[in-house]
Structure formats: structure tokens, C-alpha cells
Amino acid sequence: MPLPNQKTMEPRNMRILARGAAALLPTLLMAAPAFAQEEATVNAGDTAWMLTSTALVLMMTIPGLALFYAGMVRKKNVLATMMQSFFLAALCSVIWMVAGYSLAFGEGGAYIGDLSKIFLSGIAENWDKPFTLGSGDGAVAFTVPETIFVMFQMTFAIITPALATGAVADRMKFSALALFTVLWSLLIYSPVAHWVWHPNGWIFALGALDFAGGTVVHINAGVAGLVAALVLGKRTGLGTENMSPFNLGLAVIGAALLWVGWFGFNAGSAATAGGRAGMAMLVTQIAAAGATLAWVAAEWLTKGKPSVLGAISGAVAGLVAITPAAGFVLPVPALIIGLIAGLAGFWGATALKHWCGYDDSLDAFGVHGICGIVGALLTGIFAYGPLSATPALPEGIVGSFDQFLLQVYAVVATFVFTAIGSWILLKVVDLIVGLRVTEEEEREGLDVSLHGERLG
């Protein structure tokens, strides 16, 4: 989606564009403690924290998401569901190394990176030195080696398509999932990451905020999952057969691992072991707690009983919503974001899905899509200036109506691009290998029909 023309942007958006790159320097992934300096050295504390955060984010997919999703499907699909997360962790790692990182963080232009970093070209030249992302006046200097940045970003590239699989649980071919993930990672995920997190990206320049992946990860995954659910159609027997989760205990363990891992996701996105990382960790905990309470309360009031599934879904809803805001907001706004996210996620996973009639099996869109949108928009309202202050912009980015409109623009652009792109890719994959298993295979269960194995 192109930038607004200059005439419609004056005077509000022209001012924001002028400050855009400088204002976003401290955000994740684009965040850097300082501008590029001569003879910069690796900071041991920042490096240790980023290594730890990277491991925590990888843990979110394996085993966190694998257990979370597997616990919510029927017994005959548990192994197939776990296989999706585990396999994608391997597949997306190779995709990222070969070309994904280059397309996302290569110099390129406003919409996509170039191929200068294909197969991680050039990473051996300064493997033990801090690196600079981008060039010219907009360049961002880091205090950690590029190898760590590559790996940290890889864990985001892994979990995003893995999240989307929840929308099509129980019915998608494994071959189709693999092919779709390759295409989607390169043609949808990497461009959006470039828009938002590279200094050349047009959303970055616009001044829209996304600290740790509200648009890049959650809206992206949620919308892709929704489109895939619509294209594949509903599960066989939905509404007439028992679709109860096989083992909610597994799902609780998975949700707990996601919650703990999310500290790496959000606090790690500060890219330094400092005050901003501490605030990001604090608000992450508060938002997750608030959303858990809100979802449980809503379910208790409307259904008469608070469920375990509702509690863990609420926690994830809060974690999703605080992701874009984590480096920009204070504790009280974080609690408000969490409470709103809990209610919004409950609505998205129940009423919205029922009204629209789609089968989002494990509520990938209902939780990640809806709460990602909620968090992205509320970031524009609650942003606290000092958290993002830089020498170039001492007042930082303050929540305002202007900033809210920028957030709306970024959300709409991501939603439309991902929806259209995902639909096209799904149709291509359907022509090549077909998307859905047969009804007989679905009834038998994907564990046996796709992998020739059975749980217990």
C-alpha cells in the first residue's frame, strides 16, 4: 500500500514522517542503544540478554505452541498437530537463512529487502563485532553481533506461520502446509517485517509503532489463518460430532511455556539489558494477568462456569495485545490493554466466529488477529514518550489521535496485504498439491493418514 500523498498529509503526517525514523530507533528490532559509532564494541550484558531472549522465543514454538495446540485437538490429531510446530521450526529456520532474512532486513527499498544477505552473505566478515542495520542517516547501530539479531528474528519467523496452523487444524495436507509456508514466509512475512522493522520500510518511516510484532506476527498470522480456514472450509462433523479437546492438561503446559517465553519476545525486543527491557517485562506480565481475569469473568457471567480453556486463552490474548505496546506503555495502560484484550478475544473466539460462520479451529484469528489489532491500536493511544525518547526526539512518541490514525493505517495495510496474498498463495498450492485431506482421511485422523503413527 503506497504512502499517502503529500497534500493530504500536511501538516500532521508530514511532521510525523519527518520524525519517523528517529522516533522508532529505540523500538525492537529496529531498536538500538545509540547511533552508529566508530570502533563500537559488543556489549556483554546486552549480548547475554539477547541470547537468553532468543532461546525463550524459540521455546514458545517448541515445545510451547506444539503442546498448546496439541492439547486442544482430538486424540487422533495430536501427533500431526505437534508435528506442524516442530517441522515448521526446522523449515522456517532454513528459509530464513537462505533468503527470508535478506528479504526482510536487506537494504532494499520501502517494500522489500534486497538479496545482499542471501545465504547470510557477509555475516562472517564481522561476526564478533556489533552491526548496523540500514545505511545513511537512518542507520541503526546495535551493541550485539548480527548473528544474534539473525537468530532472534528467526524465532519470530518460525512462530508466525506456526500460529496460523491453529486455524486449519484437523484438515490440511502436510504437503500443502509445507509448500504454503515456504511461499508465505518469503512473499508475505518477510515483506511485512521489512515494512515495519527496517529503517527503509514505509511503515517504519510513516511512524507507526510495533515494538515486538503486533502487525508483523499476530495480525499477519491471524489473517493468514482466517483466510486459510475460509478457503479450506469447515471440519467434517463440526456441529454434529464431539470436537472436545483431547487433553487440556497439555494445553495448560503449552500456555504456561508461551507466557514465560513471551518475556523473551517482548523484553528481548528492547535489544538491550536496560530499563526499557524491564518495563516491557513488567507490562507483559500485567497485561497477561488482566486479560486472563477478563476472559474468565466474561465466560463465568455468560456461561455460568469459568473454564480452564478460557483462562489459558485469556492469557494468550493479553500477551498478544501487549506485544506491539510493550516498549511504549506504562503499567496502568498495560492493565487496560489486557482487560480489553481479554474481552475482545472472548468475543472473537465465540460470538464473531459464530456470526460469521467460519471454522477457525483453535481461534488463531479470534485471539491473535483480533487482539493483535486491539494492541496495535491502543499503542497509539497509550504510548508514553520517555520510553521512546532519543537525542533526536527528546520527547519520544506520545499517544495521540494522530498516532492512533497511523496505527489504523498500519493495521489496515497489513490486513489487506496478508489477506489477498494468502488467498492467492493458497489457490496456487491447491493447484499444485491440493489443500485438504479426503473426508476418509480426516475421519481416520491425521496422525495415521498423514504420518502413519498413532498416539497410545
mmCIF file of C-alpha atoms in Angstrom, residues 43-433:
data_model
loop_
_atom_site.group_PDB
_atom_site.id
_atom_site.type_symbol
_atom_site.label_atom_id
_atom_site.label_comp_id
_atom_site.label_asym_id
_atom_site.label_seq_id
_atom_site.Cartn_x
_atom_site.Cartn_y
_atom_site.Cartn_z
ATOM 1 C CA ASN A 43 28.189 -5.161 24.953
ATOM 2 C CA ALA A 44 28.417 -8.341 27.021
ATOM 3 C CA GLY A 45 25.277 -7.647 29.059
ATOM 4 C CA ASP A 46 23.133 -6.872 26.015
ATOM 5 C CA THR A 47 24.531 -9.917 24.233
ATOM 6 C CA ALA A 48 23.754 -12.216 27.160
ATOM 7 C CA TRP A 49 20.208 -10.918 27.407
ATOM 8 C CA MET A 50 19.580 -11.281 23.682
ATOM 9 C CA LEU A 51 20.940 -14.844 23.694
ATOM 10 C CA THR A 52 18.591 -15.681 26.576
ATOM 11 C CA SER A 53 15.638 -13.975 24.905
ATOM 12 C CA THR A 54 16.248 -15.846 21.674
ATOM 13 C CA ALA A 55 16.118 -19.187 23.475
ATOM 14 C CA LEU A 56 12.911 -18.124 25.249
ATOM 15 C CA VAL A 57 11.200 -17.206 21.975
ATOM 16 C CA LEU A 58 12.204 -20.493 20.346
ATOM 17 C CA MET A 59 10.725 -22.255 23.378
ATOM 18 C CA MET A 60 7.422 -20.571 22.576
ATOM 19 C CA THR A 61 7.088 -22.688 19.420
ATOM 20 C CA ILE A 62 8.808 -25.870 20.575
ATOM 21 C CA PRO A 63 7.504 -27.076 22.905
ATOM 22 C CA GLY A 64 5.100 -24.231 23.889
ATOM 23 C CA LEU A 65 2.842 -23.835 20.861
ATOM 24 C CA ALA A 66 3.169 -27.520 19.970
ATOM 25 C CA LEU A 67 1.694 -28.509 23.362
ATOM 26 C CA PHE A 68 -0.838 -25.670 23.428
ATOM 27 C CA TYR A 69 -2.359 -26.600 20.088
ATOM 28 C CA ALA A 70 -2.000 -30.377 20.518
ATOM 29 C CA GLY A 71 -3.911 -30.282 23.782
ATOM 30 C CA MET A 72 -6.903 -28.662 22.089
ATOM 31 C CA VAL A 73 -7.419 -31.100 19.207
ATOM 32 C CA ARG A 74 -8.884 -34.591 19.264
ATOM 33 C CA LYS A 75 -6.687 -37.561 20.145
ATOM 34 C CA LYS A 76 -6.437 -38.735 16.540
ATOM 35 C CA ASN A 77 -4.770 -35.461 15.514
ATOM 36 C CA VAL A 78 -2.394 -34.802 18.434
ATOM 37 C CA LEU A 79 0.803 -36.045 16.776
ATOM 38 C CA ALA A 80 0.017 -34.330 13.478
ATOM 39 C CA THR A 81 -0.582 -31.047 15.300
ATOM 40 C CA MET A 82 2.685 -31.286 17.228
ATOM 41 C CA MET A 83 4.459 -32.230 14.003
ATOM 42 C CA GLN A 84 3.336 -28.972 12.408
ATOM 43 C CA SER A 85 5.060 -26.795 15.004
ATOM 44 C CA PHE A 86 8.164 -28.981 15.182
ATOM 45 C CA PHE A 87 8.564 -29.261 11.418
ATOM 46 C CA LEU A 88 7.975 -25.558 10.835
ATOM 47 C CA ALA A 89 10.702 -24.752 13.360
ATOM 48 C CA ALA A 90 13.116 -26.575 11.055
ATOM 49 C CA LEU A 91 11.658 -25.454 7.729
ATOM 50 C CA CYS A 92 11.421 -21.765 8.629
ATOM 51 C CA SER A 93 14.969 -21.781 10.012
ATOM 52 C CA VAL A 94 16.309 -22.836 6.619
ATOM 53 C CA ILE A 95 14.016 -20.441 4.730
ATOM 54 C CA TRP A 96 15.207 -17.585 6.933
ATOM 55 C CA MET A 97 18.864 -18.467 6.424
ATOM 56 C CA VAL A 98 18.560 -18.890 2.659
ATOM 57 C CA ALA A 99 16.521 -15.809 1.710
ATOM 58 C CA GLY A 100 13.979 -14.733 4.334
ATOM 59 C CA TYR A 101 16.395 -12.644 6.381
ATOM 60 C CA SER A 102 17.704 -10.905 3.280
ATOM 61 C CA LEU A 103 14.209 -10.037 2.053
ATOM 62 C CA ALA A 104 13.242 -8.728 5.481
ATOM 63 C CA PHE A 105 16.436 -6.953 6.545
ATOM 64 C CA GLY A 106 18.429 -6.477 3.372
ATOM 65 C CA GLU A 107 18.810 -2.843 2.314
ATOM 66 C CA GLY A 108 16.217 -2.926 -0.475
ATOM 67 C CA GLY A 109 13.612 -0.192 -0.665
ATOM 68 C CA ALA A 110 10.373 0.754 1.028
ATOM 69 C CA TYR A 111 8.576 -2.527 0.401
ATOM 70 C CA ILE A 112 11.074 -5.391 0.463
ATOM 71 C CA GLY A 113 14.736 -6.043 1.145
ATOM 72 C CA ASP A 114 17.279 -6.984 -1.493
ATOM 73 C CA LEU A 115 19.254 -10.213 -1.914
ATOM 74 C CA SER A 116 22.502 -8.855 -0.499
ATOM 75 C CA LYS A 117 22.215 -11.117 2.559
ATOM 76 C CA ILE A 118 21.080 -14.284 0.766
ATOM 77 C CA PHE A 119 22.514 -17.389 2.476
ATOM 78 C CA LEU A 120 23.582 -14.887 5.182
ATOM 79 C CA SER A 121 26.207 -13.489 2.846
ATOM 80 C CA GLY A 122 28.717 -11.238 4.581
ATOM 81 C CA ILE A 123 27.942 -12.368 8.107
ATOM 82 C CA ALA A 124 31.427 -13.849 8.525
ATOM 83 C CA GLU A 125 33.133 -10.511 7.939
ATOM 84 C CA ASN A 126 32.287 -9.006 11.320
ATOM 85 C CA TRP A 127 30.955 -11.987 13.203
ATOM 86 C CA ASP A 128 32.321 -10.784 16.548
ATOM 87 C CA LYS A 129 31.521 -7.075 16.131
ATOM 88 C CA PRO A 130 28.307 -5.079 16.681
ATOM 89 C CA PHE A 131 26.439 -4.405 13.466
ATOM 90 C CA THR A 132 24.472 -1.582 11.880
ATOM 91 C CA LEU A 133 21.105 -2.076 10.217
ATOM 92 C CA GLY A 134 20.495 0.096 7.195
ATOM 93 C CA SER A 135 22.707 2.869 5.894
ATOM 94 C CA GLY A 136 22.942 6.628 5.721
ATOM 95 C CA ASP A 137 21.142 8.933 8.140
ATOM 96 C CA GLY A 138 18.598 6.272 9.045
ATOM 97 C CA ALA A 139 21.128 3.597 10.005
ATOM 98 C CA VAL A 140 20.578 1.911 13.370
ATOM 99 C CA ALA A 141 23.529 0.654 15.404
ATOM 100 C CA PHE A 142 23.279 -2.373 17.674
ATOM 101 C CA THR A 143 25.539 -3.437 20.535
ATOM 102 C CA VAL A 144 25.253 -7.156 19.680
ATOM 103 C CA PRO A 145 26.655 -9.165 16.746
ATOM 104 C CA GLU A 146 24.460 -9.650 13.692
ATOM 105 C CA THR A 147 24.439 -13.408 14.305
ATOM 106 C CA ILE A 148 22.284 -12.831 17.380
ATOM 107 C CA PHE A 149 19.944 -10.475 15.538
ATOM 108 C CA VAL A 150 19.567 -13.051 12.747
ATOM 109 C CA MET A 151 18.751 -15.791 15.244
ATOM 110 C CA PHE A 152 16.394 -13.655 17.323
ATOM 111 C CA GLN A 153 14.481 -12.630 14.212
ATOM 112 C CA MET A 154 14.490 -16.250 13.036
ATOM 113 C CA THR A 155 12.455 -17.274 16.074
ATOM 114 C CA PHE A 156 9.800 -14.708 15.098
ATOM 115 C CA ALA A 157 9.775 -16.017 11.534
ATOM 116 C CA ILE A 158 9.269 -19.530 12.949
ATOM 117 C CA ILE A 159 6.369 -18.863 15.281
ATOM 118 C CA THR A 160 4.321 -16.686 12.927
ATOM 119 C CA PRO A 161 3.292 -19.361 10.377
ATOM 120 C CA ALA A 162 3.089 -21.896 13.224
ATOM 121 C CA LEU A 163 0.442 -19.727 14.905
ATOM 122 C CA ALA A 164 -1.596 -19.689 11.700
ATOM 123 C CA THR A 165 -1.829 -23.501 11.661
ATOM 124 C CA GLY A 166 -4.286 -23.348 14.545
ATOM 125 C CA ALA A 167 -6.967 -22.039 12.207
ATOM 126 C CA VAL A 168 -6.805 -25.096 9.933
ATOM 127 C CA ALA A 169 -6.195 -27.842 12.495
ATOM 128 C CA ASP A 170 -7.515 -31.326 11.669
ATOM 129 C CA ARG A 171 -7.881 -30.934 7.894
ATOM 130 C CA MET A 172 -4.897 -29.546 5.942
ATOM 131 C CA LYS A 173 -2.478 -31.724 3.977
ATOM 132 C CA PHE A 174 1.035 -31.769 5.352
ATOM 133 C CA SER A 175 2.490 -31.269 1.867
ATOM 134 C CA ALA A 176 0.228 -28.259 1.360
ATOM 135 C CA LEU A 177 1.256 -26.781 4.701
ATOM 136 C CA ALA A 178 4.941 -27.154 3.854
ATOM 137 C CA LEU A 179 4.639 -25.567 0.410
ATOM 138 C CA PHE A 180 2.375 -22.762 1.640
ATOM 139 C CA THR A 181 4.797 -21.962 4.469
ATOM 140 C CA VAL A 182 7.740 -21.640 2.080
ATOM 141 C CA LEU A 183 5.842 -19.254 -0.195
ATOM 142 C CA TRP A 184 4.148 -17.331 2.607
ATOM 143 C CA SER A 185 7.338 -16.825 4.589
ATOM 144 C CA LEU A 186 9.151 -15.335 1.609
ATOM 145 C CA LEU A 187 6.333 -13.390 -0.031
ATOM 146 C CA ILE A 188 4.197 -12.262 2.922
ATOM 147 C CA TYR A 189 6.100 -12.429 6.206
ATOM 148 C CA SER A 190 9.432 -11.048 5.018
ATOM 149 C CA PRO A 191 7.948 -8.032 3.199
ATOM 150 C CA VAL A 192 5.783 -7.081 6.190
ATOM 151 C CA ALA A 193 8.773 -7.402 8.522
ATOM 152 C CA HIS A 194 10.701 -5.104 6.180
ATOM 153 C CA TRP A 195 7.875 -2.534 6.124
ATOM 154 C CA VAL A 196 7.682 -2.329 9.883
ATOM 155 C CA TRP A 197 11.178 -3.011 11.238
ATOM 156 C CA HIS A 198 13.735 -1.938 8.637
ATOM 157 C CA PRO A 199 14.743 1.742 8.532
ATOM 158 C CA ASN A 200 13.853 1.786 4.817
ATOM 159 C CA GLY A 201 10.396 0.264 5.391
ATOM 160 C CA TRP A 202 7.475 2.509 4.559
ATOM 161 C CA ILE A 203 5.537 1.791 7.778
ATOM 162 C CA PHE A 204 8.708 2.432 9.782
ATOM 163 C CA ALA A 205 9.135 5.766 8.003
ATOM 164 C CA LEU A 206 5.483 6.617 8.492
ATOM 165 C CA GLY A 207 5.963 6.460 12.259
ATOM 166 C CA ALA A 208 3.548 3.622 13.119
ATOM 167 C CA LEU A 209 4.601 1.678 16.212
ATOM 168 C CA ASP A 210 5.105 -2.062 16.625
ATOM 169 C CA PHE A 211 7.533 -2.923 19.389
ATOM 170 C CA ALA A 212 7.591 -6.705 19.113
ATOM 171 C CA GLY A 213 5.201 -7.928 16.429
ATOM 172 C CA GLY A 214 1.564 -6.860 16.725
ATOM 173 C CA THR A 215 1.340 -6.394 12.966
ATOM 174 C CA VAL A 216 4.295 -8.487 11.782
ATOM 175 C CA VAL A 217 3.471 -11.573 13.846
ATOM 176 C CA HIS A 218 -0.043 -11.609 15.264
ATOM 177 C CA ILE A 219 -2.201 -9.763 12.737
ATOM 178 C CA ASN A 220 -0.166 -11.395 9.981
ATOM 179 C CA ALA A 221 -0.654 -14.909 11.386
ATOM 180 C CA GLY A 222 -4.274 -14.347 12.391
ATOM 181 C CA VAL A 223 -5.348 -13.052 8.997
ATOM 182 C CA ALA A 224 -3.467 -15.802 7.149
ATOM 183 C CA GLY A 225 -5.180 -18.360 9.379
ATOM 184 C CA LEU A 226 -8.608 -16.836 8.784
ATOM 185 C CA VAL A 227 -8.171 -16.860 5.017
ATOM 186 C CA ALA A 228 -6.906 -20.444 5.107
ATOM 187 C CA ALA A 229 -9.890 -21.525 7.215
ATOM 188 C CA LEU A 230 -12.272 -19.905 4.728
ATOM 189 C CA VAL A 231 -10.578 -21.472 1.711
ATOM 190 C CA LEU A 232 -10.381 -24.972 3.239
ATOM 191 C CA GLY A 233 -13.886 -24.942 4.671
ATOM 192 C CA LYS A 234 -15.174 -26.381 7.926
ATOM 193 C CA ARG A 235 -14.050 -29.565 9.621
ATOM 194 C CA THR A 236 -16.078 -32.654 8.803
ATOM 195 C CA GLY A 237 -18.640 -33.230 11.531
ATOM 196 C CA LEU A 238 -18.428 -29.739 13.032
ATOM 197 C CA GLY A 239 -21.644 -29.110 14.936
ATOM 198 C CA THR A 240 -22.700 -32.755 14.910
ATOM 199 C CA GLU A 241 -19.680 -34.605 16.326
ATOM 200 C CA ASN A 242 -17.773 -34.211 19.572
ATOM 201 C CA MET A 243 -14.845 -31.842 18.968
ATOM 202 C CA SER A 244 -13.772 -31.624 22.611
ATOM 203 C CA PRO A 245 -10.044 -31.209 23.320
ATOM 204 C CA PHE A 246 -8.168 -34.430 23.950
ATOM 205 C CA ASN A 247 -6.023 -33.216 26.832
ATOM 206 C CA LEU A 248 -6.371 -29.729 28.248
ATOM 207 C CA GLY A 249 -3.503 -30.508 30.597
ATOM 208 C CA LEU A 250 -1.141 -30.390 27.623
ATOM 209 C CA ALA A 251 -2.688 -27.101 26.554
ATOM 210 C CA VAL A 252 -2.153 -25.599 30.019
ATOM 211 C CA ILE A 253 1.521 -26.603 29.967
ATOM 212 C CA GLY A 254 1.823 -25.126 26.479
ATOM 213 C CA ALA A 255 0.166 -21.876 27.540
ATOM 214 C CA ALA A 256 2.473 -21.625 30.554
ATOM 215 C CA LEU A 257 5.510 -22.048 28.306
ATOM 216 C CA LEU A 258 4.138 -19.398 25.970
ATOM 217 C CA TRP A 259 3.638 -16.997 28.889
ATOM 218 C CA VAL A 260 7.199 -17.439 30.158
ATOM 219 C CA GLY A 261 8.666 -17.390 26.665
ATOM 220 C CA TRP A 262 6.848 -14.150 25.912
ATOM 221 C CA PHE A 263 9.276 -12.284 28.179
ATOM 222 C CA GLY A 264 11.920 -13.042 25.585
ATOM 223 C CA PHE A 265 9.516 -11.994 22.854
ATOM 224 C CA ASN A 266 8.745 -8.591 24.389
ATOM 225 C CA ALA A 267 11.528 -7.699 26.820
ATOM 226 C CA GLY A 268 14.078 -9.100 24.390
ATOM 227 C CA SER A 269 12.749 -6.707 21.786
ATOM 228 C CA ALA A 270 14.396 -3.828 23.636
ATOM 229 C CA ALA A 271 17.655 -5.215 22.203
ATOM 230 C CA THR A 272 19.436 -4.114 25.379
ATOM 231 C CA ALA A 273 19.508 -5.250 29.005
ATOM 232 C CA GLY A 274 18.231 -1.975 30.420
ATOM 233 C CA GLY A 275 15.286 -0.057 31.780
ATOM 234 C CA ARG A 276 13.162 -0.432 28.686
ATOM 235 C CA ALA A 277 13.508 -4.207 28.787
ATOM 236 C CA GLY A 278 12.466 -4.116 32.436
ATOM 237 C CA MET A 279 9.364 -2.068 31.675
ATOM 238 C CA ALA A 280 8.493 -4.336 28.745
ATOM 239 C CA MET A 281 8.714 -7.381 31.010
ATOM 240 C CA LEU A 282 6.557 -5.771 33.704
ATOM 241 C CA VAL A 283 3.786 -4.639 31.378
ATOM 242 C CA THR A 284 3.779 -8.036 29.660
ATOM 243 C CA GLN A 285 3.010 -9.760 32.942
ATOM 244 C CA ILE A 286 0.345 -7.223 33.893
ATOM 245 C CA ALA A 287 -1.458 -7.390 30.544
ATOM 246 C CA ALA A 288 -1.473 -11.201 30.514
ATOM 247 C CA ALA A 289 -2.884 -11.283 34.030
ATOM 248 C CA GLY A 290 -5.549 -8.692 33.271
ATOM 249 C CA ALA A 291 -6.687 -10.498 30.137
ATOM 250 C CA THR A 292 -6.891 -13.815 31.967
ATOM 251 C CA LEU A 293 -9.182 -12.288 34.577
ATOM 252 C CA ALA A 294 -11.317 -10.530 31.972
ATOM 253 C CA TRP A 295 -11.828 -13.669 29.842
ATOM 254 C CA VAL A 296 -12.628 -15.805 32.900
ATOM 255 C CA ALA A 297 -15.095 -13.203 34.180
ATOM 256 C CA ALA A 298 -16.825 -12.903 30.804
ATOM 257 C CA GLU A 299 -17.143 -16.664 30.475
ATOM 258 C CA TRP A 300 -18.329 -17.049 34.062
ATOM 259 C CA LEU A 301 -21.039 -14.442 33.572
ATOM 260 C CA THR A 302 -22.247 -15.682 30.186
ATOM 261 C CA LYS A 303 -21.855 -19.452 30.561
ATOM 262 C CA GLY A 304 -22.115 -19.964 34.292
ATOM 263 C CA LYS A 305 -18.706 -21.577 34.757
ATOM 264 C CA PRO A 306 -15.115 -20.425 34.277
ATOM 265 C CA SER A 307 -13.217 -22.879 32.101
ATOM 266 C CA VAL A 308 -9.566 -23.841 32.030
ATOM 267 C CA LEU A 309 -9.572 -23.349 28.259
ATOM 268 C CA GLY A 310 -10.909 -19.838 28.774
ATOM 269 C CA ALA A 311 -8.237 -18.958 31.316
ATOM 270 C CA ILE A 312 -5.329 -20.019 29.121
ATOM 271 C CA SER A 313 -6.901 -18.399 26.061
ATOM 272 C CA GLY A 314 -7.280 -15.177 28.022
ATOM 273 C CA ALA A 315 -3.618 -15.195 28.992
ATOM 274 C CA VAL A 316 -2.568 -15.583 25.362
ATOM 275 C CA ALA A 317 -4.970 -12.802 24.350
ATOM 276 C CA GLY A 318 -3.311 -10.405 26.780
ATOM 277 C CA LEU A 319 0.180 -11.428 25.688
ATOM 278 C CA VAL A 320 -0.767 -10.829 22.056
ATOM 279 C CA ALA A 321 -2.255 -7.401 22.715
ATOM 280 C CA ILE A 322 0.675 -6.084 24.748
ATOM 281 C CA THR A 323 3.219 -7.198 22.145
ATOM 282 C CA PRO A 324 3.122 -4.062 19.950
ATOM 283 C CA ALA A 325 2.857 -1.819 23.022
ATOM 284 C CA ALA A 326 5.382 -3.412 25.387
ATOM 285 C CA GLY A 327 8.156 -0.867 24.863
ATOM 286 C CA PHE A 328 5.845 2.128 24.757
ATOM 287 C CA VAL A 329 3.398 1.914 27.677
ATOM 288 C CA LEU A 330 3.330 2.063 31.470
ATOM 289 C CA PRO A 331 1.707 -0.453 33.878
ATOM 290 C CA VAL A 332 -1.777 1.095 34.193
ATOM 291 C CA PRO A 333 -2.308 1.325 30.424
ATOM 292 C CA ALA A 334 -0.959 -2.236 30.184
ATOM 293 C CA LEU A 335 -3.668 -3.431 32.554
ATOM 294 C CA ILE A 336 -6.299 -1.612 30.485
ATOM 295 C CA ILE A 337 -4.940 -3.193 27.304
ATOM 296 C CA GLY A 338 -5.068 -6.614 28.966
ATOM 297 C CA LEU A 339 -8.630 -6.218 30.208
ATOM 298 C CA ILE A 340 -9.843 -5.053 26.795
ATOM 299 C CA ALA A 341 -7.943 -7.856 25.063
ATOM 300 C CA GLY A 342 -9.488 -10.488 27.313
ATOM 301 C CA LEU A 343 -12.979 -9.325 26.393
ATOM 302 C CA ALA A 344 -12.122 -8.860 22.725
ATOM 303 C CA GLY A 345 -10.533 -12.304 22.493
ATOM 304 C CA PHE A 346 -13.539 -13.923 24.150
ATOM 305 C CA TRP A 347 -15.808 -12.160 21.660
ATOM 306 C CA GLY A 348 -13.577 -13.140 18.722
ATOM 307 C CA ALA A 349 -13.444 -16.804 19.727
ATOM 308 C CA THR A 350 -17.180 -17.114 20.398
ATOM 309 C CA ALA A 351 -19.650 -14.556 19.031
ATOM 310 C CA LEU A 352 -17.693 -13.356 15.987
ATOM 311 C CA LYS A 353 -16.863 -16.857 14.814
ATOM 312 C CA HIS A 354 -20.485 -17.932 15.279
ATOM 313 C CA TRP A 355 -21.915 -14.918 13.483
ATOM 314 C CA CYS A 356 -19.570 -15.198 10.509
ATOM 315 C CA GLY A 357 -19.782 -18.976 10.253
ATOM 316 C CA TYR A 358 -16.115 -19.789 9.640
ATOM 317 C CA ASP A 359 -14.244 -22.644 11.313
ATOM 318 C CA ASP A 360 -11.156 -21.171 12.970
ATOM 319 C CA SER A 361 -10.376 -24.453 14.741
ATOM 320 C CA LEU A 362 -8.134 -23.189 17.552
ATOM 321 C CA ASP A 363 -9.011 -19.479 17.330
ATOM 322 C CA ALA A 364 -5.876 -18.269 15.597
ATOM 323 C CA PHE A 365 -7.735 -15.273 14.206
ATOM 324 C CA GLY A 366 -10.084 -14.883 17.163
ATOM 325 C CA VAL A 367 -7.162 -14.456 19.558
ATOM 326 C CA HIS A 368 -4.094 -13.441 17.535
ATOM 327 C CA GLY A 369 -5.813 -11.459 14.805
ATOM 328 C CA ILE A 370 -8.374 -9.659 16.960
ATOM 329 C CA CYS A 371 -6.086 -9.000 19.934
ATOM 330 C CA GLY A 372 -3.194 -8.044 17.676
ATOM 331 C CA ILE A 373 -5.431 -5.340 16.205
ATOM 332 C CA VAL A 374 -6.553 -4.236 19.666
ATOM 333 C CA GLY A 375 -2.981 -3.941 20.898
ATOM 334 C CA ALA A 376 -1.730 -2.120 17.812
ATOM 335 C CA LEU A 377 -4.491 0.487 18.022
ATOM 336 C CA LEU A 378 -4.222 1.039 21.763
ATOM 337 C CA THR A 379 -0.471 1.561 21.433
ATOM 338 C CA GLY A 380 -1.270 4.753 19.564
ATOM 339 C CA ILE A 381 -3.386 5.966 22.467
ATOM 340 C CA PHE A 382 -1.273 4.983 25.473
ATOM 341 C CA ALA A 383 2.319 5.486 24.244
ATOM 342 C CA TYR A 384 4.431 7.185 26.961
ATOM 343 C CA GLY A 385 7.013 9.488 25.423
ATOM 344 C CA PRO A 386 10.048 8.993 27.686
ATOM 345 C CA LEU A 387 10.188 5.259 26.902
ATOM 346 C CA SER A 388 10.993 6.010 23.257
ATOM 347 C CA ALA A 389 12.920 9.256 23.711
ATOM 348 C CA THR A 390 16.135 9.715 21.726
ATOM 349 C CA PRO A 391 18.580 12.588 21.360
ATOM 350 C CA ALA A 392 16.896 13.365 18.037
ATOM 351 C CA LEU A 393 13.418 13.277 19.596
ATOM 352 C CA PRO A 394 13.748 14.070 23.317
ATOM 353 C CA GLU A 395 10.009 13.968 23.944
ATOM 354 C CA GLY A 396 9.672 10.487 22.434
ATOM 355 C CA ILE A 397 6.427 9.272 20.891
ATOM 356 C CA VAL A 398 3.350 10.259 22.855
ATOM 357 C CA GLY A 399 -0.079 8.684 22.416
ATOM 358 C CA SER A 400 -2.412 10.942 20.446
ATOM 359 C CA PHE A 401 -5.182 10.912 17.874
ATOM 360 C CA ASP A 402 -2.562 11.456 15.166
ATOM 361 C CA GLN A 403 -0.613 8.422 16.342
ATOM 362 C CA PHE A 404 -3.807 6.369 16.583
ATOM 363 C CA LEU A 405 -4.544 7.124 12.928
ATOM 364 C CA LEU A 406 -1.081 5.944 11.956
ATOM 365 C CA GLN A 407 -1.724 2.714 13.829
ATOM 366 C CA VAL A 408 -5.020 2.271 11.970
ATOM 367 C CA TYR A 409 -3.229 2.756 8.678
ATOM 368 C CA ALA A 410 -0.579 0.138 9.514
ATOM 369 C CA VAL A 411 -3.200 -2.359 10.692
ATOM 370 C CA VAL A 412 -5.349 -1.957 7.576
ATOM 371 C CA ALA A 413 -2.339 -2.218 5.259
ATOM 372 C CA THR A 414 -1.131 -5.415 6.924
ATOM 373 C CA PHE A 415 -4.613 -6.927 6.999
ATOM 374 C CA VAL A 416 -5.329 -6.268 3.316
ATOM 375 C CA PHE A 417 -1.902 -7.324 2.039
ATOM 376 C CA THR A 418 -1.866 -10.539 4.068
ATOM 377 C CA ALA A 419 -5.457 -11.454 3.209
ATOM 378 C CA ILE A 420 -5.055 -11.010 -0.528
ATOM 379 C CA GLY A 421 -1.562 -12.506 -0.659
ATOM 380 C CA SER A 422 -2.502 -15.526 1.454
ATOM 381 C CA TRP A 423 -5.587 -16.219 -0.664
ATOM 382 C CA ILE A 424 -3.511 -16.179 -3.859
ATOM 383 C CA LEU A 425 -0.854 -18.460 -2.390
ATOM 384 C CA LEU A 426 -3.447 -20.918 -1.089
ATOM 385 C CA LYS A 427 -5.013 -21.140 -4.534
ATOM 386 C CA VAL A 428 -1.603 -21.786 -6.090
ATOM 387 C CA VAL A 429 -0.835 -24.503 -3.561
ATOM 388 C CA ASP A 430 -4.246 -26.060 -4.146
ATOM 389 C CA LEU A 431 -3.480 -26.314 -7.858
ATOM 390 C CA ILE A 432 -0.099 -27.935 -7.213
ATOM 391 C CA VAL A 433 -0.698 -30.432 -4.389
#
